[in-house]
Short mmCIF file of N, CA and C in Angstrom, two decimals:
data_model
loop_
_atom_site.label_atom_id
_atom_site.label_comp_id
_atom_site.label_asym_id
_atom_site.label_seq_id
_atom_site.Cartn_x
_atom_site.Cartn_y
_atom_site.Cartn_z
N MET Q 24 -9.43 18.38 5.63
CA MET Q 24 -10.58 18.57 4.77
C MET Q 24 -11.23 17.21 4.54
N SER Q 25 -12.54 17.16 4.72
CA SER Q 25 -13.26 15.91 4.54
C SER Q 25 -13.44 15.59 3.05
N VAL Q 26 -13.80 14.36 2.79
CA VAL Q 26 -14.06 13.93 1.42
C VAL Q 26 -15.23 14.72 0.85
N GLN Q 27 -16.28 14.90 1.64
CA GLN Q 27 -17.45 15.64 1.16
C GLN Q 27 -17.11 17.10 0.89
N SER Q 28 -16.28 17.67 1.72
CA SER Q 28 -15.85 19.05 1.51
C SER Q 28 -15.03 19.17 0.23
N SER Q 29 -14.16 18.20 0.01
CA SER Q 29 -13.36 18.19 -1.22
C SER Q 29 -14.25 18.02 -2.44
N ARG Q 30 -15.25 17.16 -2.33
CA ARG Q 30 -16.20 16.94 -3.44
C ARG Q 30 -16.93 18.24 -3.76
N ALA Q 31 -17.36 18.94 -2.73
CA ALA Q 31 -18.07 20.20 -2.93
C ALA Q 31 -17.17 21.25 -3.56
N THR Q 32 -15.91 21.28 -3.17
CA THR Q 32 -14.95 22.22 -3.75
C THR Q 32 -14.76 21.95 -5.24
N ILE Q 33 -14.65 20.69 -5.60
CA ILE Q 33 -14.49 20.31 -7.00
C ILE Q 33 -15.74 20.67 -7.79
N ALA Q 34 -16.91 20.39 -7.23
CA ALA Q 34 -18.17 20.71 -7.92
C ALA Q 34 -18.27 22.21 -8.16
N LYS Q 35 -17.92 23.00 -7.18
CA LYS Q 35 -17.98 24.47 -7.32
C LYS Q 35 -16.98 24.94 -8.38
N ALA Q 36 -15.80 24.38 -8.37
CA ALA Q 36 -14.79 24.76 -9.37
C ALA Q 36 -15.27 24.44 -10.78
N LEU Q 37 -15.90 23.29 -10.95
CA LEU Q 37 -16.42 22.93 -12.27
C LEU Q 37 -17.56 23.85 -12.69
N GLN Q 38 -18.40 24.25 -11.75
CA GLN Q 38 -19.46 25.22 -12.08
C GLN Q 38 -18.85 26.54 -12.53
N ASP Q 39 -17.81 26.96 -11.83
CA ASP Q 39 -17.13 28.21 -12.18
C ASP Q 39 -16.49 28.12 -13.57
N ILE Q 40 -15.80 27.01 -13.82
CA ILE Q 40 -15.17 26.80 -15.12
C ILE Q 40 -16.22 26.82 -16.22
N HIS Q 41 -17.32 26.15 -15.99
CA HIS Q 41 -18.38 26.09 -17.00
C HIS Q 41 -18.94 27.49 -17.28
N ALA Q 42 -19.20 28.26 -16.24
CA ALA Q 42 -19.73 29.61 -16.41
C ALA Q 42 -18.73 30.50 -17.15
N LEU Q 43 -17.48 30.41 -16.79
CA LEU Q 43 -16.45 31.20 -17.47
C LEU Q 43 -16.31 30.78 -18.93
N TRP Q 44 -16.40 29.50 -19.18
CA TRP Q 44 -16.30 29.02 -20.56
C TRP Q 44 -17.46 29.52 -21.40
N LEU Q 45 -18.67 29.48 -20.85
CA LEU Q 45 -19.82 30.00 -21.59
C LEU Q 45 -19.64 31.47 -21.92
N ASN Q 46 -19.09 32.21 -21.00
CA ASN Q 46 -18.81 33.62 -21.23
C ASN Q 46 -17.75 33.79 -22.33
N THR Q 47 -16.73 32.99 -22.28
CA THR Q 47 -15.65 33.04 -23.27
C THR Q 47 -16.16 32.65 -24.65
N ARG Q 48 -16.99 31.61 -24.69
CA ARG Q 48 -17.52 31.15 -25.98
C ARG Q 48 -18.37 32.21 -26.66
N GLY Q 49 -18.88 33.15 -25.90
CA GLY Q 49 -19.65 34.24 -26.48
C GLY Q 49 -18.83 35.10 -27.41
N SER Q 50 -17.53 35.16 -27.16
CA SER Q 50 -16.66 35.99 -28.00
C SER Q 50 -15.61 35.18 -28.76
N TRP Q 51 -15.49 33.90 -28.44
CA TRP Q 51 -14.51 33.05 -29.12
C TRP Q 51 -15.27 31.90 -29.75
N ASP Q 52 -15.63 32.08 -31.00
CA ASP Q 52 -16.49 31.10 -31.67
C ASP Q 52 -15.86 30.68 -32.99
N ASP Q 53 -14.86 29.83 -32.87
CA ASP Q 53 -14.22 29.30 -34.07
C ASP Q 53 -13.85 27.84 -33.84
N ILE Q 54 -13.20 27.25 -34.81
CA ILE Q 54 -12.86 25.83 -34.74
C ILE Q 54 -11.87 25.54 -33.60
N VAL Q 55 -10.99 26.48 -33.31
CA VAL Q 55 -10.02 26.28 -32.23
C VAL Q 55 -10.73 26.22 -30.88
N ALA Q 56 -11.73 27.08 -30.69
CA ALA Q 56 -12.51 27.05 -29.45
C ALA Q 56 -13.24 25.72 -29.32
N GLU Q 57 -13.79 25.25 -30.41
CA GLU Q 57 -14.50 23.97 -30.40
C GLU Q 57 -13.54 22.82 -30.07
N GLU Q 58 -12.35 22.85 -30.66
CA GLU Q 58 -11.35 21.82 -30.37
C GLU Q 58 -10.90 21.88 -28.91
N PHE Q 59 -10.72 23.09 -28.39
CA PHE Q 59 -10.33 23.26 -26.99
C PHE Q 59 -11.39 22.65 -26.07
N GLU Q 60 -12.63 22.95 -26.38
CA GLU Q 60 -13.73 22.43 -25.57
C GLU Q 60 -13.75 20.91 -25.60
N LYS Q 61 -13.64 20.34 -26.79
CA LYS Q 61 -13.68 18.87 -26.92
C LYS Q 61 -12.47 18.19 -26.29
N LYS Q 62 -11.30 18.82 -26.42
CA LYS Q 62 -10.07 18.20 -25.94
C LYS Q 62 -9.88 18.34 -24.43
N TYR Q 63 -10.27 19.49 -23.88
CA TYR Q 63 -9.98 19.76 -22.47
C TYR Q 63 -11.20 19.81 -21.56
N LEU Q 64 -12.21 20.54 -21.95
CA LEU Q 64 -13.33 20.76 -21.04
C LEU Q 64 -14.31 19.59 -20.99
N ASP Q 65 -14.66 19.06 -22.13
CA ASP Q 65 -15.61 17.95 -22.14
C ASP Q 65 -15.13 16.76 -21.30
N PRO Q 66 -13.87 16.34 -21.44
CA PRO Q 66 -13.42 15.22 -20.62
C PRO Q 66 -13.48 15.51 -19.11
N ILE Q 67 -13.17 16.73 -18.73
CA ILE Q 67 -13.24 17.08 -17.30
C ILE Q 67 -14.67 16.96 -16.81
N MET Q 68 -15.59 17.50 -17.56
CA MET Q 68 -17.00 17.46 -17.15
C MET Q 68 -17.53 16.02 -17.13
N GLN Q 69 -17.12 15.21 -18.08
CA GLN Q 69 -17.58 13.82 -18.14
C GLN Q 69 -16.97 12.97 -17.01
N ASP Q 70 -15.77 13.31 -16.60
CA ASP Q 70 -15.10 12.54 -15.56
C ASP Q 70 -15.61 12.87 -14.16
N TYR Q 71 -16.29 14.01 -14.02
CA TYR Q 71 -16.71 14.43 -12.68
C TYR Q 71 -17.71 13.46 -12.04
N LYS Q 72 -18.71 13.03 -12.78
CA LYS Q 72 -19.77 12.20 -12.18
C LYS Q 72 -19.21 10.91 -11.58
N PRO Q 73 -18.39 10.13 -12.32
CA PRO Q 73 -17.84 8.93 -11.68
C PRO Q 73 -16.86 9.25 -10.54
N ALA Q 74 -16.15 10.36 -10.66
CA ALA Q 74 -15.23 10.75 -9.59
C ALA Q 74 -16.02 11.12 -8.33
N ALA Q 75 -17.11 11.85 -8.51
CA ALA Q 75 -17.95 12.24 -7.37
C ALA Q 75 -18.54 10.99 -6.71
N SER Q 76 -18.96 10.04 -7.52
CA SER Q 76 -19.51 8.80 -6.99
C SER Q 76 -18.44 8.04 -6.19
N ALA Q 77 -17.24 7.99 -6.70
CA ALA Q 77 -16.14 7.33 -6.00
C ALA Q 77 -15.83 8.05 -4.68
N MET Q 78 -15.88 9.37 -4.71
CA MET Q 78 -15.63 10.14 -3.48
C MET Q 78 -16.72 9.86 -2.44
N ASP Q 79 -17.95 9.74 -2.90
CA ASP Q 79 -19.04 9.40 -1.97
C ASP Q 79 -18.78 8.04 -1.33
N HIS Q 80 -18.36 7.09 -2.15
CA HIS Q 80 -18.07 5.75 -1.64
C HIS Q 80 -16.91 5.80 -0.64
N ILE Q 81 -15.87 6.51 -0.98
CA ILE Q 81 -14.71 6.62 -0.07
C ILE Q 81 -15.13 7.27 1.24
N GLY Q 82 -15.97 8.31 1.15
CA GLY Q 82 -16.46 8.97 2.36
C GLY Q 82 -17.20 8.00 3.26
N THR Q 83 -18.02 7.14 2.66
CA THR Q 83 -18.75 6.13 3.43
C THR Q 83 -17.79 5.13 4.07
N VAL Q 84 -16.80 4.69 3.32
CA VAL Q 84 -15.82 3.74 3.85
C VAL Q 84 -15.06 4.37 5.03
N ILE Q 85 -14.64 5.60 4.89
CA ILE Q 85 -13.91 6.28 5.97
C ILE Q 85 -14.80 6.44 7.20
N ALA Q 86 -16.04 6.83 6.98
CA ALA Q 86 -16.97 6.97 8.12
C ALA Q 86 -17.16 5.63 8.84
N ASN Q 87 -17.29 4.56 8.07
CA ASN Q 87 -17.43 3.23 8.68
C ASN Q 87 -16.18 2.83 9.44
N MET Q 88 -15.02 3.14 8.89
CA MET Q 88 -13.75 2.82 9.57
C MET Q 88 -13.66 3.59 10.88
N ARG Q 89 -14.01 4.85 10.86
CA ARG Q 89 -13.96 5.65 12.09
C ARG Q 89 -14.91 5.09 13.14
N ARG Q 90 -16.11 4.73 12.69
CA ARG Q 90 -17.09 4.17 13.62
C ARG Q 90 -16.58 2.86 14.20
N ASP Q 91 -16.05 2.00 13.35
CA ASP Q 91 -15.56 0.69 13.80
C ASP Q 91 -14.37 0.82 14.75
N CYS Q 92 -13.52 1.80 14.49
CA CYS Q 92 -12.33 1.97 15.33
C CYS Q 92 -12.64 2.62 16.66
N SER Q 93 -13.76 3.29 16.76
CA SER Q 93 -14.10 3.96 18.01
C SER Q 93 -14.93 3.07 18.94
N GLU Q 94 -15.29 1.92 18.45
CA GLU Q 94 -16.10 0.99 19.29
C GLU Q 94 -15.22 0.19 20.20
#
């Protein structure tokens, strides 16, 4: 599996989690739900952007290594 494929898989999983959470929040609206969101979901969503950026960088490095090794 390529880095870009893995990045896309993670992005899709986060979209799915977000959609499911919005659905859940429709019926679970109390302080515990809010704490769950702040403790578990918010950090995951916030960590995705820098992780995706790092994966893009790694993908570029790997592509350059492959190109350099095939010359």
